[in-house]
Tab-separated table of C-alpha atoms and ligand atoms in Angstrom:
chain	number	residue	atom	x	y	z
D	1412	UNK	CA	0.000	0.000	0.000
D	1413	UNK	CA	1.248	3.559	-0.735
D	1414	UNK	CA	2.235	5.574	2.405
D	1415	UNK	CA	0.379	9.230	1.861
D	1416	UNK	CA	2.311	11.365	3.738
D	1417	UNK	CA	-0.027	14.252	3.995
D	1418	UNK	CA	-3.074	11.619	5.680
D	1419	UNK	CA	0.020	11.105	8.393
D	1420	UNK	CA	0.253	14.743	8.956
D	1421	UNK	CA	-3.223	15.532	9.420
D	1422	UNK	CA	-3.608	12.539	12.129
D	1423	UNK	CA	-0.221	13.703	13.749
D	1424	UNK	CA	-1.597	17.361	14.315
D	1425	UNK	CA	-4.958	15.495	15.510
D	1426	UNK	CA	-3.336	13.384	17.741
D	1427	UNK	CA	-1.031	16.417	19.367
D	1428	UNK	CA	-4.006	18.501	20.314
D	1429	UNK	CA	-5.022	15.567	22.120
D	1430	UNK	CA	-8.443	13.837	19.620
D	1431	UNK	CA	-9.029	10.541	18.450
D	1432	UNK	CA	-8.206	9.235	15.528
D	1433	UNK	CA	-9.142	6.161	13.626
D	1434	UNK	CA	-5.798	3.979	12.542
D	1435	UNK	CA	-5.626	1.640	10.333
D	1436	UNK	CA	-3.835	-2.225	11.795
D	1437	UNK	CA	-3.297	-5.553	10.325
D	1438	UNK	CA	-5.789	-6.682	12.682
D	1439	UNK	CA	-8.615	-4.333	12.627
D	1440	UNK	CA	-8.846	-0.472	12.867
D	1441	UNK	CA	-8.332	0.977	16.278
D	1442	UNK	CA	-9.504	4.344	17.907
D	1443	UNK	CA	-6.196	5.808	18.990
D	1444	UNK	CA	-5.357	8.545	21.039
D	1445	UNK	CA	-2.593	9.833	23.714
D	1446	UNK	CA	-1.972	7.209	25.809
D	1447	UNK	CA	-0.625	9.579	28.246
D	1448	UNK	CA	-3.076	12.088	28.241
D	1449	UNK	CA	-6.386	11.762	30.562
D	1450	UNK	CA	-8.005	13.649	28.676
D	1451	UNK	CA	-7.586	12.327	25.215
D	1452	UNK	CA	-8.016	8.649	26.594
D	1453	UNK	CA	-11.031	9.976	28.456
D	1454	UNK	CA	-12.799	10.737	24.843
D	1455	UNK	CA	-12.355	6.996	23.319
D	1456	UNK	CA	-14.976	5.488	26.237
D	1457	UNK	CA	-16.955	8.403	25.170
D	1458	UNK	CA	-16.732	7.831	21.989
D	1459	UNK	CA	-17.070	3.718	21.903
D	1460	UNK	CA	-19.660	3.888	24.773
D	1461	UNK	CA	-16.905	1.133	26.638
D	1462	UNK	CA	-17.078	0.850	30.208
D	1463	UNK	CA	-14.539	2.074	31.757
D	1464	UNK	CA	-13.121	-0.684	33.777
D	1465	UNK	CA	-11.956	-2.417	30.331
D	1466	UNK	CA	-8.723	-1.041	29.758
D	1467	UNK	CA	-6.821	0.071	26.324
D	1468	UNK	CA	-4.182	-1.633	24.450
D	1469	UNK	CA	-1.441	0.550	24.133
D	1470	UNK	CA	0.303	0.647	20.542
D	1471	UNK	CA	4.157	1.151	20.123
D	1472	UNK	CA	6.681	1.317	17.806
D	1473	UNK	CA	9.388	-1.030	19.214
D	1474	UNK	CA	10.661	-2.124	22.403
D	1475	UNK	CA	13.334	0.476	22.918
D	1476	UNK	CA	10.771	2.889	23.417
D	1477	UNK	CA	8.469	0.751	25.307
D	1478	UNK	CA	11.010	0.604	27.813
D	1479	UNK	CA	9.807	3.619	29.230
D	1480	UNK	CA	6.703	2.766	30.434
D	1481	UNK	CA	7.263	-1.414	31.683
D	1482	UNK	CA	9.389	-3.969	32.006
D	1483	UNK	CA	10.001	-7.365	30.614
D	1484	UNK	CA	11.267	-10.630	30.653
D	1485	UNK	CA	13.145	-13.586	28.338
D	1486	UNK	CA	10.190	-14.608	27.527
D	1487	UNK	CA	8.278	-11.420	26.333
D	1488	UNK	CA	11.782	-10.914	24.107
D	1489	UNK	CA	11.588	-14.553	22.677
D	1490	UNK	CA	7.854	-13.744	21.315
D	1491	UNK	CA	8.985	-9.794	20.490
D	1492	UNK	CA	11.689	-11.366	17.978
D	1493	UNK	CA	9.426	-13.627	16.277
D	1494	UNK	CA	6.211	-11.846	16.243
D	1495	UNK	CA	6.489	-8.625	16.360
D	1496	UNK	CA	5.384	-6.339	14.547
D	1497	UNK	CA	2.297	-8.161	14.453
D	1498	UNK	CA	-1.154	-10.308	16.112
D	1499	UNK	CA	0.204	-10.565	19.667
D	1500	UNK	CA	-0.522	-8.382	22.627
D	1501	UNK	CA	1.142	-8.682	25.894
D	1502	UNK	CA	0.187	-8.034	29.051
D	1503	UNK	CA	3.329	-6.223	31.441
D	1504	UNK	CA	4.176	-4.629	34.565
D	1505	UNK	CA	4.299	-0.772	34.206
D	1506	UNK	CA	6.804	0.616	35.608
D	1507	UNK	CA	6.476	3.702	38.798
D	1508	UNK	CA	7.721	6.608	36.603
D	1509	UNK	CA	5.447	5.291	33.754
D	1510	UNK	CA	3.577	8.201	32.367
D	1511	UNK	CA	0.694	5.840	30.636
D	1512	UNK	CA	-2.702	7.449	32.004
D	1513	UNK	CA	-4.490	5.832	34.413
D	1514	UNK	CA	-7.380	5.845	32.388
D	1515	UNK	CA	-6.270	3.627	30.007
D	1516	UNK	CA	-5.736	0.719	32.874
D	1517	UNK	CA	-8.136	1.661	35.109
D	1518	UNK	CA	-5.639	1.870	37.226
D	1519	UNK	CA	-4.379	-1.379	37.220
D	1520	UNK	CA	-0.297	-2.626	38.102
D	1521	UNK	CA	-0.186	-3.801	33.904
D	1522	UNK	CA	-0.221	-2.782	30.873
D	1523	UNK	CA	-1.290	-4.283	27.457
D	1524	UNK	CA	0.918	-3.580	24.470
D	1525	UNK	CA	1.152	-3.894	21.364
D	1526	UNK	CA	3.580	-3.360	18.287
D	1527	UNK	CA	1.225	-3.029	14.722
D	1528	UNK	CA	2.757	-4.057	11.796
D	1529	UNK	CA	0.755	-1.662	9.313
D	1530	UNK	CA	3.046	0.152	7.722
D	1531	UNK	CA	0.950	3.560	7.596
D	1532	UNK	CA	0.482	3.431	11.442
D	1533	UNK	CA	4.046	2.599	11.691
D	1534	UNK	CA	4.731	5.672	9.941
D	1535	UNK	CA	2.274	7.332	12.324
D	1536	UNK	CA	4.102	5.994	15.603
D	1537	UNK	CA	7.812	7.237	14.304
D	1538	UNK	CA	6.289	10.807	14.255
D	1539	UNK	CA	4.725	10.862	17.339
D	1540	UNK	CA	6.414	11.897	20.906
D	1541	UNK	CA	3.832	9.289	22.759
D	1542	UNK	CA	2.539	5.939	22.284
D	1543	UNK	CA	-1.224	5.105	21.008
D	1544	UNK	CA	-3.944	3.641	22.628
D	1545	UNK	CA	-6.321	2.334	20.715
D	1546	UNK	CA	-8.904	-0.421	21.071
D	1547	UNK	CA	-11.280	-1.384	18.238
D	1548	UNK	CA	-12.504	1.479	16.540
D	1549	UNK	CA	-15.909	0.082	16.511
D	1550	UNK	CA	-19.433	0.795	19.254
D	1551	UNK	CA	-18.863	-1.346	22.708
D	1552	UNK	CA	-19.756	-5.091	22.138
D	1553	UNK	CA	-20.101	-4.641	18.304
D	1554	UNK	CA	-18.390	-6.403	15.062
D	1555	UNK	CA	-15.294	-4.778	14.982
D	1556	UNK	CA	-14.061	-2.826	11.950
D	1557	UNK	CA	-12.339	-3.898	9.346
D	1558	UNK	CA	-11.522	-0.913	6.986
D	1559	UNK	CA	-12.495	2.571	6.649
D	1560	UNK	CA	-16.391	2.481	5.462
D	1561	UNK	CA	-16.804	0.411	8.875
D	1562	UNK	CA	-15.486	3.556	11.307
D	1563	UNK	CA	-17.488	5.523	9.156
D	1564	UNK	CA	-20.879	3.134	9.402
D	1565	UNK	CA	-20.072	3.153	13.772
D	1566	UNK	CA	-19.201	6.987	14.438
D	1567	UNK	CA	-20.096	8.891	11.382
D	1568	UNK	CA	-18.631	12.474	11.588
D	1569	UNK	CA	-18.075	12.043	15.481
D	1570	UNK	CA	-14.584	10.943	14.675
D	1571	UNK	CA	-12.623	13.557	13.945
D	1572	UNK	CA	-10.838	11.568	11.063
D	1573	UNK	CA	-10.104	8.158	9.628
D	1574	UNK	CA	-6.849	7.497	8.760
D	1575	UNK	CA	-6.794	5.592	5.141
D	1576	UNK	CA	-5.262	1.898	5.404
D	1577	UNK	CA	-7.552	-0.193	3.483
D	1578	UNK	CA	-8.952	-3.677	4.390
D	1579	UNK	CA	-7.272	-5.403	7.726
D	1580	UNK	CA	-4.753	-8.514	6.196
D	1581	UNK	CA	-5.803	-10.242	9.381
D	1582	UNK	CA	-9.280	-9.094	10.433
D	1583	UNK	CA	-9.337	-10.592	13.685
D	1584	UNK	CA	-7.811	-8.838	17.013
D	1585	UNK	CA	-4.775	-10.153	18.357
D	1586	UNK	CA	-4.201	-12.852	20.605
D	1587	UNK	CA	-3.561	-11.624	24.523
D	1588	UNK	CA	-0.870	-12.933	26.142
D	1589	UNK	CA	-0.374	-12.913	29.860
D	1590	UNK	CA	3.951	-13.419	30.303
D	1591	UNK	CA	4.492	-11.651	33.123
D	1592	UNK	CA	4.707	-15.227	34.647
D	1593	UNK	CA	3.601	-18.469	33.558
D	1594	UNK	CA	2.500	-17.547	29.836
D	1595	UNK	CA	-1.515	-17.600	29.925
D	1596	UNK	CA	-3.393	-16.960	26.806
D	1597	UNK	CA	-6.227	-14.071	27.929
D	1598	UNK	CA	-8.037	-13.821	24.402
D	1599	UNK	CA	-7.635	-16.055	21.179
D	1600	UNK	CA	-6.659	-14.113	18.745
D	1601	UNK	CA	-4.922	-13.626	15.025
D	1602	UNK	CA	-1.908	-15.350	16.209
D	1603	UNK	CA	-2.510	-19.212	16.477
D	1604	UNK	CA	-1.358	-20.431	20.315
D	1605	UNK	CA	0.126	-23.165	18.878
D	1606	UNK	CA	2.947	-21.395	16.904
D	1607	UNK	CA	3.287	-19.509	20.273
D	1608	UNK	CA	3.832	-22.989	21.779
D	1609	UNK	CA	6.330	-23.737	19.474
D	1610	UNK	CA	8.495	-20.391	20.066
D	1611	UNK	CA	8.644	-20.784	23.768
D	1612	UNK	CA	9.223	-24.411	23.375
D	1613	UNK	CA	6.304	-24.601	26.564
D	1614	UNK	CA	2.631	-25.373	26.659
D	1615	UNK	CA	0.808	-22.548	27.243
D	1616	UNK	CA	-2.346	-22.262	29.571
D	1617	UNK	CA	-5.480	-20.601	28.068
D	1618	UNK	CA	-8.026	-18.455	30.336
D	1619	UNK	CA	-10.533	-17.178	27.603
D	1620	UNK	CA	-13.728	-18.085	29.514
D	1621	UNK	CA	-12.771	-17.768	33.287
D	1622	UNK	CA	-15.203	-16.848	36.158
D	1623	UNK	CA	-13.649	-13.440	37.038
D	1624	UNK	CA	-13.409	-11.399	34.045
D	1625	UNK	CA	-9.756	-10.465	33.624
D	1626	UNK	CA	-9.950	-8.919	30.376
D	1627	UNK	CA	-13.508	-7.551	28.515
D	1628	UNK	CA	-12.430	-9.531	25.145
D	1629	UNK	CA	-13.851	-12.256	27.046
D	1630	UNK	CA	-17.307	-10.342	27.932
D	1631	UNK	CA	-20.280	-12.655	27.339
D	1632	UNK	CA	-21.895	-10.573	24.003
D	1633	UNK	CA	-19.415	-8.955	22.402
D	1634	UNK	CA	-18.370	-9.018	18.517
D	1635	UNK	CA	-21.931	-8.852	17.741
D	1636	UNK	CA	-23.565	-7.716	14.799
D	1637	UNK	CA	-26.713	-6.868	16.228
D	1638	UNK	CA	-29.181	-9.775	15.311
D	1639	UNK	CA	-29.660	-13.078	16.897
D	1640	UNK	CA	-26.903	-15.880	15.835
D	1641	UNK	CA	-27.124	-19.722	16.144
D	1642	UNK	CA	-24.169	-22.097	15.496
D	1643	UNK	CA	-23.551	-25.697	14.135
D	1644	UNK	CA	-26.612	-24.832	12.779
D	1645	UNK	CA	-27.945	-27.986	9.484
D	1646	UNK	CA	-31.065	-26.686	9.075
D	1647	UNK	CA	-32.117	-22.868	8.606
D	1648	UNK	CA	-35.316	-21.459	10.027
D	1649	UNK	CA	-37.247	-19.147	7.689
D	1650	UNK	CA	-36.072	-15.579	7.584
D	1651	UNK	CA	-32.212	-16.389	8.361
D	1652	UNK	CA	-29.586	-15.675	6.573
D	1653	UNK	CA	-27.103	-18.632	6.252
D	1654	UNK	CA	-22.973	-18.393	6.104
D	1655	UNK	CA	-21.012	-20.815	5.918
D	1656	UNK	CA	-17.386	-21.578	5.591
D	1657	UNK	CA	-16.802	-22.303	2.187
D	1658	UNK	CA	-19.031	-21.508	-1.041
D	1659	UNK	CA	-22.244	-23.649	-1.874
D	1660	UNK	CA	-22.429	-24.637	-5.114
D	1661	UNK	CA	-26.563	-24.117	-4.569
D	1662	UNK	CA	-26.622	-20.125	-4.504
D	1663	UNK	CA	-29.702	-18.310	-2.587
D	1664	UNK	CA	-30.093	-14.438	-1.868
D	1665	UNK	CA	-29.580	-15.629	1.582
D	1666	UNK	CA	-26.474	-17.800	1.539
D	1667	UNK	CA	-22.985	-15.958	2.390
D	1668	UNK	CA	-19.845	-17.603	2.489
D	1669	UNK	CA	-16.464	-17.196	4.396
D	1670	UNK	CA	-14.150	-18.123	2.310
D	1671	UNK	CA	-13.837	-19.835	-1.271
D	1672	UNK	CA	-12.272	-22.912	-0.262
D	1673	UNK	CA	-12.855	-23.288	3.177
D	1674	UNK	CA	-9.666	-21.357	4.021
D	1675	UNK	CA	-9.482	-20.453	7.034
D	1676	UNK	CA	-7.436	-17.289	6.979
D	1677	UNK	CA	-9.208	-16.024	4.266
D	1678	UNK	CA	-12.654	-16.568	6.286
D	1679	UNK	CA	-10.914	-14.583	9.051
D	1680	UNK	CA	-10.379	-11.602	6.790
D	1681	UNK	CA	-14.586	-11.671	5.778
D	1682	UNK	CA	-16.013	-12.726	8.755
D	1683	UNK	CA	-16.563	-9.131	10.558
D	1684	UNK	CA	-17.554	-7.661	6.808
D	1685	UNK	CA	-19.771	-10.503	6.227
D	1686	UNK	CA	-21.412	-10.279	9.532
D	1687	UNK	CA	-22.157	-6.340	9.188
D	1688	UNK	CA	-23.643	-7.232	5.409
D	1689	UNK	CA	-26.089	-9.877	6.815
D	1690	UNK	CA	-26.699	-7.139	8.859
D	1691	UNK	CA	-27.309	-4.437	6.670
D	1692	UNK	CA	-28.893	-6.848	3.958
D	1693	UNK	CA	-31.916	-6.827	7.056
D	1694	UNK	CA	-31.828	-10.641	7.469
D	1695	UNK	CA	-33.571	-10.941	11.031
D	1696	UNK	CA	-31.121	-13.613	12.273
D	1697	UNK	CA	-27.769	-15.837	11.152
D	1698	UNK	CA	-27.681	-19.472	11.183
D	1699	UNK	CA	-23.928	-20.619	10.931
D	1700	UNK	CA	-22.626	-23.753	9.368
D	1701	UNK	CA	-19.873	-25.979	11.665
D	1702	UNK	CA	-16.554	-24.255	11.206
D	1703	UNK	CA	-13.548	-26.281	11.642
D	1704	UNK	CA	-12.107	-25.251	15.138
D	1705	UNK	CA	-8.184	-25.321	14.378
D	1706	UNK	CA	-5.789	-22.799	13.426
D	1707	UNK	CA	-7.993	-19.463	13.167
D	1708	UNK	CA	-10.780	-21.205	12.932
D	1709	UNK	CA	-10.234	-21.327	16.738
D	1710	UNK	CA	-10.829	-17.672	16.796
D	1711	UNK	CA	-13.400	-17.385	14.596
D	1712	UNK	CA	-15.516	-20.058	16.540
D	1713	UNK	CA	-14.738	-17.825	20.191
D	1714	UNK	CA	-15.953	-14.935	18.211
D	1715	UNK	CA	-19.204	-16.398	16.944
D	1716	UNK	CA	-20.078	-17.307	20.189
D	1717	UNK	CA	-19.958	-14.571	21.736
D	1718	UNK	CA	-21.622	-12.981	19.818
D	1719	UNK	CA	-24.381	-15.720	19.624
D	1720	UNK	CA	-25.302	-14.539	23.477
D	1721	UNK	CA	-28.100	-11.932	22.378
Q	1170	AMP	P1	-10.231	-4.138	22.161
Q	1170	AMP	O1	-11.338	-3.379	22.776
Q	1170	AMP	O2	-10.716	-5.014	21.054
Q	1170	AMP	O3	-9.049	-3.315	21.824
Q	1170	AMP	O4	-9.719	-5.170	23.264
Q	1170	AMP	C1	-8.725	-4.862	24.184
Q	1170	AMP	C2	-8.651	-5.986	25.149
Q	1170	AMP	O5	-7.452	-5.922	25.941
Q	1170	AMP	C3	-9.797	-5.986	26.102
Q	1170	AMP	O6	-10.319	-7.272	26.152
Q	1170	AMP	C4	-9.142	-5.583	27.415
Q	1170	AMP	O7	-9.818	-6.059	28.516
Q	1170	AMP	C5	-7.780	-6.212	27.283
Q	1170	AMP	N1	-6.823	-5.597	28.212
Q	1170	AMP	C6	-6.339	-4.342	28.166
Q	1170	AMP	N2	-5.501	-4.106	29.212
Q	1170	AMP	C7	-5.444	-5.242	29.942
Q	1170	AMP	C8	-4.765	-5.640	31.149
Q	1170	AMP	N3	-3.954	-4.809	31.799
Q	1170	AMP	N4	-4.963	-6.896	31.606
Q	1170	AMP	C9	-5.769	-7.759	30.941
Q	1170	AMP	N5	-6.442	-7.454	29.793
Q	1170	AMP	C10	-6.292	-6.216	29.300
Q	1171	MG	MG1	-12.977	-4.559	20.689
């Protein structure tokens, strides 16, 4: 994608007065602002409607600089050389002198961060004096967005400006991480846990449905599109709009598909456009097809059921 220089300039100057701006990420777009201004952070939960005891990722452009604000272990710099820039976010100890806002933790002891690989909000991050944080740029417990038309659709002119990225490569958030201790997996994500596995050389523990709510990606609805969903569904009620994983060769106005083939990273990259379509196409409710549950599929599965608690 071509890097417009001027776009970068105009969300710098935003971002310096202290508004929120809509970036574009390889996993979805993200509402960013000042991480270490109140003020700024204060007008995302205004702006998403998120409570405010589910705090921001925070967005930076390497580790050097994220120095600043927490520390780290082996571990975190094993998964940092592999991954990063990219799907993973990890969960850290700030540090006393950290100058995050306390908004953006709700005061917690950690931090989540995150390094995007994007290369226009890379751009963005080199020209800023402060890291960004952003969560989804999309209305509390909604389908996230997955290019520009979607911030648009969710905020309309109430965000100041969208930075231009086009579509997501990934399309699904990334995967929370826990390392401050024993690695523990917080939300599935666009990074697979088993390639995570693999790079520690450990097994990994995974808490994305625990009692106490650690983290709000694992709120009961969330990632919805707004309409009733049912899963593993084989036979479709009238009125319902069916998607499944790969194309049917029988075609109806109310059959969408995931992916060609069945693949499941390109059904990753549709599923939160598909689901706002359905949506917009007026279907009443979405009956879902079984979708494999390995690799992202995984993900996609967590994802539909949330968001099948309406
Ligand atoms: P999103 O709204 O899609 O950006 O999701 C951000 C996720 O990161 C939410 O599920 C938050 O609860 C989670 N999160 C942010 N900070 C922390 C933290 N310090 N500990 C655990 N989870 C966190
Ligand atoms: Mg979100």
């Amino acid at each position: 994608m071509k890097i417009n220089l001027a776009n970068i300039k105009k969300a710098q100057k935003l971002l310096n007065k202290g508004e929120c701006v809509a970036i574009p990420t390889e996993t979805v777009y993200g509402l960013a602002a000042n991480a270490y201004s109140d003020k700024a952070c204060k007008k995302i939960y205004k702006l998403k409607k998120r409570p405010q005891n589910n705090p921001l990722i925070v967005h930076y452009l390497n580790n050097q600089i994220l120095k600043r604000d927490c520390s780290f272990n082996n571990d975190f710099l094993k998964l940092y050389k592999i991954f990063c820039p990219g799907p993973i976010t990890f969960i850290l100890n700030l540090k006393k002198n950290s100058k995050i806002s306390k908004i953006v933790t709700n005061r917690k002891k950690t931090l989540a961060v995150r390094f995007p690989k994007h290369p226009v909000t890379r751009n963005l991050l080199k020209n800023l004096n402060f890291p960004l944080a952003a969560p989804s740029a999309n209305l509390s417990s909604k389908v996230s967005a997955v290019n520009s038309a979607d911030v648009k659709d969710d905020f309309g002119k109430k965000v100041k400006y969208i930075l231009e990225g086009g579509k997501s490569s990934i399309g699904l958030e990334s995967t929370i991480i826990d390392i401050r201790n024993k690695p523990k997996i917080l939300r599935l994500g666009g990074l697979e846990i088993s390639t995570i596995e693999k790079a520690l050389n450990k097994k990994i523990i995974t808490r994305n449905n625990p009692q106490k709510i650690s983290s709000p990606g694992q709120l009961k609805l969330h990632y919805s599109p707004g309409i009733p969903i049912r899963l593993n569904v084989k036979k479709i009620n009238k009125g319902e709009a069916y998607l499944s994983i790969k194309n049917m060769r029988k075609k109806k106005p109310n059959f969408y598909f995931l992916s060609k083939n069945g693949n499941l990273n390109e059904a990753a990259k549709n599923l939160y456009s598909i689901l706002r379509k359905i949506k917009k196409n007026k279907h009443k409710s979405i009956a879902v097809g079984k979708i494999p549950n390995k690799g992202l599929g995984r993900t996609i599965n967590d994802r539909l059921k949330r968001a099948s608690k309406f």
